[in-house]
Structure formats: structure tokens, C-alpha cells
PDB file of N, CA and C in Angstrom:
ATOM      1  N   ALA A   1      34.876  -1.406  30.382  1.00 86.00           N
ATOM      2  CA  ALA A   1      36.221  -0.854  30.294  1.00 86.00           C
ATOM      3  C   ALA A   1      36.978  -1.149  31.579  1.00 86.00           C
ATOM      4  N   ASN A   2      38.252  -1.445  31.430  1.00 93.00           N
ATOM      5  CA  ASN A   2      39.139  -1.657  32.576  1.00 93.00           C
ATOM      6  C   ASN A   2      40.037  -0.438  32.718  1.00 93.00           C
ATOM      7  N   THR A   3      40.139   0.062  33.927  1.00 95.00           N
ATOM      8  CA  THR A   3      40.951   1.245  34.196  1.00 95.00           C
ATOM      9  C   THR A   3      41.907   0.947  35.335  1.00 95.00           C
ATOM     10  N   ARG A   4      43.155   1.441  35.193  1.00 96.00           N
ATOM     11  CA  ARG A   4      44.120   1.276  36.286  1.00 96.00           C
ATOM     12  C   ARG A   4      45.091   2.449  36.287  1.00 96.00           C
ATOM     13  N   TYR A   5      45.478   2.849  37.472  1.00 95.00           N
ATOM     14  CA  TYR A   5      46.495   3.883  37.629  1.00 95.00           C
ATOM     15  C   TYR A   5      47.849   3.269  37.311  1.00 95.00           C
ATOM     16  N   ILE A   6      48.715   4.034  36.666  1.00 96.00           N
ATOM     17  CA  ILE A   6      50.040   3.540  36.318  1.00 96.00           C
ATOM     18  C   ILE A   6      51.093   4.599  36.630  1.00 96.00           C
ATOM     19  N   LEU A   7      52.344   4.191  36.614  1.00 94.00           N
ATOM     20  CA  LEU A   7      53.481   5.098  36.741  1.00 94.00           C
ATOM     21  C   LEU A   7      53.932   5.497  35.342  1.00 94.00           C
ATOM     22  N   SER A   8      54.595   6.631  35.232  1.00 92.00           N
ATOM     23  CA  SER A   8      54.999   7.108  33.904  1.00 92.00           C
ATOM     24  C   SER A   8      55.938   6.137  33.202  1.00 92.00           C
ATOM     25  N   ASN A   9      56.736   5.372  33.949  1.00 93.00           N
ATOM     26  CA  ASN A   9      57.634   4.421  33.302  1.00 93.00           C
ATOM     27  C   ASN A   9      56.912   3.176  32.784  1.00 93.00           C
ATOM     28  N   GLN A  10      55.595   3.070  33.023  1.00 94.00           N
ATOM     29  CA  GLN A  10      54.798   1.972  32.490  1.00 94.00           C
ATOM     30  C   GLN A  10      54.138   2.334  31.159  1.00 94.00           C
ATOM     31  N   LEU A  11      54.305   3.578  30.729  1.00 94.00           N
ATOM     32  CA  LEU A  11      53.779   3.996  29.429  1.00 94.00           C
ATOM     33  C   LEU A  11      54.635   3.412  28.312  1.00 94.00           C
ATOM     34  N   PRO A  12      54.054   3.220  27.118  1.00 93.00           N
ATOM     35  CA  PRO A  12      54.893   2.874  25.968  1.00 93.00           C
ATOM     36  C   PRO A  12      55.968   3.957  25.784  1.00 93.00           C
ATOM     37  N   LEU A  13      57.145   3.573  25.334  1.00 93.00           N
ATOM     38  CA  LEU A  13      58.299   4.474  25.263  1.00 93.00           C
ATOM     39  C   LEU A  13      58.009   5.761  24.492  1.00 93.00           C
ATOM     40  N   ASN A  14      57.341   5.677  23.352  1.00 92.00           N
ATOM     41  CA  ASN A  14      57.032   6.879  22.569  1.00 92.00           C
ATOM     42  C   ASN A  14      56.160   7.849  23.361  1.00 92.00           C
ATOM     43  N   LEU A  15      55.181   7.325  24.099  1.00 94.00           N
ATOM     44  CA  LEU A  15      54.312   8.186  24.903  1.00 94.00           C
ATOM     45  C   LEU A  15      55.084   8.802  26.071  1.00 94.00           C
ATOM     46  N   GLN A  16      56.013   8.053  26.661  1.00 92.00           N
ATOM     47  CA  GLN A  16      56.854   8.611  27.732  1.00 92.00           C
ATOM     48  C   GLN A  16      57.629   9.814  27.215  1.00 92.00           C
ATOM     49  N   GLN A  17      58.250   9.664  26.056  1.00 91.00           N
ATOM     50  CA  GLN A  17      59.071  10.733  25.495  1.00 91.00           C
ATOM     51  C   GLN A  17      58.231  11.952  25.137  1.00 91.00           C
ATOM     52  N   GLU A  18      57.081  11.746  24.529  1.00 90.00           N
ATOM     53  CA  GLU A  18      56.204  12.861  24.162  1.00 90.00           C
ATOM     54  C   GLU A  18      55.697  13.602  25.398  1.00 90.00           C
ATOM     55  N   LEU A  19      55.351  12.856  26.444  1.00 91.00           N
ATOM     56  CA  LEU A  19      54.843  13.481  27.663  1.00 91.00           C
ATOM     57  C   LEU A  19      55.946  14.282  28.352  1.00 91.00           C
ATOM     58  N   ARG A  20      57.150  13.734  28.399  1.00 90.00           N
ATOM     59  CA  ARG A  20      58.276  14.468  28.997  1.00 90.00           C
ATOM     60  C   ARG A  20      58.517  15.787  28.271  1.00 90.00           C
ATOM     61  N   ALA A  21      58.358  15.784  26.956  1.00 89.00           N
ATOM     62  CA  ALA A  21      58.561  17.009  26.168  1.00 89.00           C
ATOM     63  C   ALA A  21      57.522  18.072  26.530  1.00 89.00           C
ATOM     64  N   LYS A  22      56.326  17.657  26.940  1.00 84.00           N
ATOM     65  CA  LYS A  22      55.263  18.593  27.303  1.00 84.00           C
ATOM     66  C   LYS A  22      55.419  19.113  28.739  1.00 84.00           C
ATOM     67  N   LEU A  23      56.171  18.419  29.581  1.00 87.00           N
ATOM     68  CA  LEU A  23      56.243  18.765  30.997  1.00 87.00           C
ATOM     69  C   LEU A  23      56.920  20.098  31.273  1.00 87.00           C
ATOM     70  N   LYS A  24      58.128  20.299  30.803  1.00 84.00           N
ATOM     71  CA  LYS A  24      58.910  21.501  31.102  1.00 84.00           C
ATOM     72  C   LYS A  24      58.897  21.742  32.609  1.00 84.00           C
ATOM     73  N   ALA A  25      58.293  22.799  33.106  1.00 85.00           N
ATOM     74  CA  ALA A  25      58.258  23.088  34.552  1.00 85.00           C
ATOM     75  C   ALA A  25      56.944  22.606  35.163  1.00 85.00           C
ATOM     76  N   ARG A  26      56.417  21.514  34.650  1.00 92.00           N
ATOM     77  CA  ARG A  26      55.138  20.960  35.132  1.00 92.00           C
ATOM     78  C   ARG A  26      55.373  19.568  35.689  1.00 92.00           C
ATOM     79  N   TRP A  27      54.354  19.004  36.311  1.00 94.00           N
ATOM     80  CA  TRP A  27      54.459  17.656  36.856  1.00 94.00           C
ATOM     81  C   TRP A  27      53.207  16.860  36.531  1.00 94.00           C
ATOM     82  N   ILE A  28      53.349  15.550  36.570  1.00 95.00           N
ATOM     83  CA  ILE A  28      52.227  14.635  36.340  1.00 95.00           C
ATOM     84  C   ILE A  28      51.559  14.397  37.683  1.00 95.00           C
ATOM     85  N   SER A  29      50.281  14.729  37.784  1.00 95.00           N
ATOM     86  CA  SER A  29      49.571  14.510  39.046  1.00 95.00           C
ATOM     87  C   SER A  29      48.666  13.284  38.994  1.00 95.00           C
ATOM     88  N   ASP A  30      48.372  12.797  37.797  1.00 96.00           N
ATOM     89  CA  ASP A  30      47.480  11.653  37.640  1.00 96.00           C
ATOM     90  C   ASP A  30      47.798  10.990  36.304  1.00 96.00           C
ATOM     91  N   LEU A  31      47.841   9.659  36.276  1.00 97.00           N
ATOM     92  CA  LEU A  31      48.123   8.935  35.043  1.00 97.00           C
ATOM     93  C   LEU A  31      47.415   7.597  35.110  1.00 97.00           C
ATOM     94  N   PHE A  32      46.575   7.318  34.120  1.00 95.00           N
ATOM     95  CA  PHE A  32      45.901   6.032  34.123  1.00 95.00           C
ATOM     96  C   PHE A  32      45.693   5.499  32.718  1.00 95.00           C
ATOM     97  N   GLU A  33      45.449   4.198  32.668  1.00 95.00           N
ATOM     98  CA  GLU A  33      45.271   3.451  31.427  1.00 95.00           C
ATOM     99  C   GLU A  33      43.829   2.972  31.362  1.00 95.00           C
ATOM    100  N   VAL A  34      43.224   3.060  30.185  1.00 95.00           N
ATOM    101  CA  VAL A  34      41.872   2.570  29.965  1.00 95.00           C
ATOM    102  C   VAL A  34      41.911   1.572  28.816  1.00 95.00           C
ATOM    103  N   ALA A  35      41.455   0.358  29.065  1.00 92.00           N
ATOM    104  CA  ALA A  35      41.392  -0.676  28.032  1.00 92.00           C
ATOM    105  C   ALA A  35      39.930  -1.025  27.795  1.00 92.00           C
ATOM    106  N   SER A  36      39.502  -0.906  26.543  1.00 90.00           N
ATOM    107  CA  SER A  36      38.106  -1.178  26.204  1.00 90.00           C
ATOM    108  C   SER A  36      37.996  -1.573  24.743  1.00 90.00           C
ATOM    109  N   GLY A  37      37.293  -2.645  24.465  1.00 90.00           N
ATOM    110  CA  GLY A  37      37.055  -3.062  23.091  1.00 90.00           C
ATOM    111  C   GLY A  37      38.321  -3.303  22.295  1.00 90.00           C
ATOM    112  N   GLY A  38      39.347  -3.834  22.922  1.00 89.00           N
ATOM    113  CA  GLY A  38      40.593  -4.111  22.230  1.00 89.00           C
ATOM    114  C   GLY A  38      41.486  -2.891  22.029  1.00 89.00           C
ATOM    115  N   GLU A  39      41.059  -1.739  22.501  1.00 90.00           N
ATOM    116  CA  GLU A  39      41.835  -0.497  22.390  1.00 90.00           C
ATOM    117  C   GLU A  39      42.359  -0.115  23.778  1.00 90.00           C
ATOM    118  N   THR A  40      43.525   0.512  23.808  1.00 93.00           N
ATOM    119  CA  THR A  40      44.100   1.003  25.061  1.00 93.00           C
ATOM    120  C   THR A  40      44.417   2.477  24.897  1.00 93.00           C
ATOM    121  N   TYR A  41      43.962   3.267  25.849  1.00 93.00           N
ATOM    122  CA  TYR A  41      44.206   4.707  25.865  1.00 93.00           C
ATOM    123  C   TYR A  41      44.835   5.071  27.192  1.00 93.00           C
ATOM    124  N   TYR A  42      45.560   6.168  27.206  1.00 96.00           N
ATOM    125  CA  TYR A  42      46.170   6.668  28.427  1.00 96.00           C
ATOM    126  C   TYR A  42      45.727   8.109  28.641  1.00 96.00           C
ATOM    127  N   TYR A  43      45.504   8.459  29.889  1.00 97.00           N
ATOM    128  CA  TYR A  43      45.156   9.830  30.270  1.00 97.00           C
ATOM    129  C   TYR A  43      46.190  10.320  31.273  1.00 97.00           C
ATOM    130  N   ALA A  44      46.660  11.542  31.063  1.00 97.00           N
ATOM    131  CA  ALA A  44      47.644  12.140  31.964  1.00 97.00           C
ATOM    132  C   ALA A  44      47.163  13.526  32.380  1.00 97.00           C
ATOM    133  N   THR A  45      47.167  13.788  33.669  1.00 96.00           N
ATOM    134  CA  THR A  45      46.897  15.123  34.182  1.00 96.00           C
ATOM    135  C   THR A  45      48.245  15.755  34.489  1.00 96.00           C
ATOM    136  N   VAL A  46      48.488  16.891  33.857  1.00 95.00           N
ATOM    137  CA  VAL A  46      49.754  17.614  34.000  1.00 95.00           C
ATOM    138  C   VAL A  46      49.441  18.968  34.622  1.00 95.00           C
ATOM    139  N   GLU A  47      50.180  19.315  35.673  1.00 95.00           N
ATOM    140  CA  GLU A  47      49.903  20.569  36.389  1.00 95.00           C
ATOM    141  C   GLU A  47      51.138  21.444  36.494  1.00 95.00           C
ATOM    142  N   SER A  48      50.870  22.734  36.604  1.00 92.00           N
ATOM    143  CA  SER A  48      51.892  23.712  36.959  1.00 92.00           C
ATOM    144  C   SER A  48      51.332  24.488  38.138  1.00 92.00           C
ATOM    145  N   GLY A  49      51.996  25.525  38.557  1.00 89.00           N
ATOM    146  CA  GLY A  49      51.511  26.303  39.683  1.00 89.00           C
ATOM    147  C   GLY A  49      50.178  26.981  39.429  1.00 89.00           C
ATOM    148  N   ASN A  50      49.854  27.261  38.164  1.00 92.00           N
ATOM    149  CA  ASN A  50      48.617  27.998  37.867  1.00 92.00           C
ATOM    150  C   ASN A  50      47.704  27.348  36.842  1.00 92.00           C
ATOM    151  N   ALA A  51      48.065  26.176  36.308  1.00 93.00           N
ATOM    152  CA  ALA A  51      47.218  25.541  35.285  1.00 93.00           C
ATOM    153  C   ALA A  51      47.201  24.026  35.458  1.00 93.00           C
ATOM    154  N   LYS A  52      46.134  23.433  34.936  1.00 95.00           N
ATOM    155  CA  LYS A  52      45.958  21.986  34.962  1.00 95.00           C
ATOM    156  C   LYS A  52      45.509  21.558  33.574  1.00 95.00           C
ATOM    157  N   MET A  53      46.223  20.610  32.960  1.00 95.00           N
ATOM    158  CA  MET A  53      45.894  20.117  31.628  1.00 95.00           C
ATOM    159  C   MET A  53      45.696  18.612  31.659  1.00 95.00           C
ATOM    160  N   ILE A  54      44.719  18.146  30.888  1.00 96.00           N
ATOM    161  CA  ILE A  54      44.489  16.710  30.769  1.00 96.00           C
ATOM    162  C   ILE A  54      44.756  16.323  29.327  1.00 96.00           C
ATOM    163  N   TYR A  55      45.616  15.311  29.160  1.00 96.00           N
ATOM    164  CA  TYR A  55      45.964  14.798  27.839  1.00 96.00           C
ATOM    165  C   TYR A  55      45.454  13.370  27.695  1.00 96.00           C
ATOM    166  N   LYS A  56      45.087  13.011  26.466  1.00 96.00           N
ATOM    167  CA  LYS A  56      44.698  11.639  26.130  1.00 96.00           C
ATOM    168  C   LYS A  56      45.626  11.156  25.038  1.00 96.00           C
ATOM    169  N   SER A  57      46.059   9.915  25.148  1.00 94.00           N
ATOM    170  CA  SER A  57      46.943   9.382  24.118  1.00 94.00           C
ATOM    171  C   SER A  57      46.179   9.175  22.817  1.00 94.00           C
ATOM    172  N   SER A  58      46.892   9.408  21.730  1.00 79.00           N
ATOM    173  CA  SER A  58      46.373   9.142  20.383  1.00 79.00           C
ATOM    174  C   SER A  58      47.239   8.022  19.828  1.00 79.00           C
ATOM    175  N   GLY A  59      46.773   6.799  19.964  1.00 77.00           N
ATOM    176  CA  GLY A  59      47.620   5.671  19.612  1.00 77.00           C
ATOM    177  C   GLY A  59      48.720   5.519  20.652  1.00 77.00           C
ATOM    178  N   PHE A  60      49.875   5.071  20.213  1.00 84.00           N
ATOM    179  CA  PHE A  60      50.980   4.851  21.143  1.00 84.00           C
ATOM    180  C   PHE A  60      52.125   5.821  20.920  1.00 84.00           C
ATOM    181  N   SER A  61      51.865   6.931  20.232  1.00 82.00           N
ATOM    182  CA  SER A  61      52.990   7.824  19.952  1.00 82.00           C
ATOM    183  C   SER A  61      52.698   9.307  20.119  1.00 82.00           C
ATOM    184  N   ASP A  62      51.496   9.693  20.507  1.00 90.00           N
ATOM    185  CA  ASP A  62      51.180  11.112  20.573  1.00 90.00           C
ATOM    186  C   ASP A  62      50.111  11.373  21.628  1.00 90.00           C
ATOM    187  N   TRP A  63      50.065  12.622  22.094  1.00 95.00           N
ATOM    188  CA  TRP A  63      49.078  13.057  23.079  1.00 95.00           C
ATOM    189  C   TRP A  63      48.245  14.185  22.507  1.00 95.00           C
ATOM    190  N   SER A  64      46.959  14.211  22.863  1.00 94.00           N
ATOM    191  CA  SER A  64      46.056  15.299  22.476  1.00 94.00           C
ATOM    192  C   SER A  64      45.550  15.964  23.747  1.00 94.00           C
ATOM    193  N   LEU A  65      45.501  17.294  23.739  1.00 95.00           N
ATOM    194  CA  LEU A  65      44.986  18.043  24.882  1.00 95.00           C
ATOM    195  C   LEU A  65      43.474  17.892  24.933  1.00 95.00           C
ATOM    196  N   VAL A  66      42.964  17.399  26.065  1.00 96.00           N
ATOM    197  CA  VAL A  66      41.527  17.195  26.255  1.00 96.00           C
ATOM    198  C   VAL A  66      40.915  18.419  26.929  1.00 96.00           C
ATOM    199  N   SER A  67      41.598  18.926  27.969  1.00 96.00           N
ATOM    200  CA  SER A  67      41.089  20.116  28.652  1.00 96.00           C
ATOM    201  C   SER A  67      42.216  20.861  29.336  1.00 96.00           C
ATOM    202  N   LYS A  68      41.983  22.145  29.528  1.00 95.00           N
ATOM    203  CA  LYS A  68      42.954  22.988  30.229  1.00 95.00           C
ATOM    204  C   LYS A  68      42.163  23.936  31.119  1.00 95.00           C
ATOM    205  N   SER A  69      42.586  24.055  32.371  1.00 95.00           N
ATOM    206  CA  SER A  69      41.894  24.962  33.283  1.00 95.00           C
ATOM    207  C   SER A  69      42.923  25.768  34.073  1.00 95.00           C
ATOM    208  N   ASP A  70      42.495  26.944  34.484  1.00 93.00           N
ATOM    209  CA  ASP A  70      43.315  27.843  35.270  1.00 93.00           C
ATOM    210  C   ASP A  70      43.038  27.562  36.743  1.00 93.00           C
ATOM    211  N   LYS A  71      44.050  27.284  37.518  1.00 81.00           N
ATOM    212  CA  LYS A  71      43.874  26.983  38.936  1.00 81.00           C
ATOM    213  C   LYS A  71      43.478  28.200  39.766  1.00 81.00           C
ATOM    214  N   ASN A  72      43.676  29.370  39.235  1.00 78.00           N
ATOM    215  CA  ASN A  72      43.401  30.595  39.984  1.00 78.00           C
ATOM    216  C   ASN A  72      41.927  30.971  39.987  1.00 78.00           C
ATOM    217  N   ASN A  73      41.103  30.284  39.246  1.00 65.00           N
ATOM    218  CA  ASN A  73      39.660  30.584  39.209  1.00 65.00           C
ATOM    219  C   ASN A  73      38.899  29.736  40.180  1.00 65.00           C
TER     220      ASN A  73
END
């Protein structure tokens, strides 16, 4: 598998729009692309003051929540 860090403007347009909708008062702290076996996936770490969520792209138009943790623990 090939992995590389990317900027949010390097995401496919549909994924950019979906991720922006999830942000609200949060920010992207980590974003990378994984290419393996002819498939490409994206992972985004989104944080707020008290929570951290990791999303994985589902195709080129949607995100699925992989994990969520509370920063206060």
C-alpha cells in the first residue's frame, strides 16, 4: 500500500464537501490517502476541544466514522 499525507483541497470534490459538512466547530488535524490494490481510500482525523474522530472515505462521495474518543480521558 502507498500512503501519503494530503491537503483537504486535494480530496475529490464530493469528499471535500461531505467533510466540510461534518466539521462545524471542528478542525482537520490529519488527512492522508491510501492506495492499495487499485483502490484509493482517504482517512481524516477531525478534532474539537474535547473529542477526536477518525473518518474513512467510502468511495469518493461519503465518509464513515471509524472511531471517536474523548480527549478528556
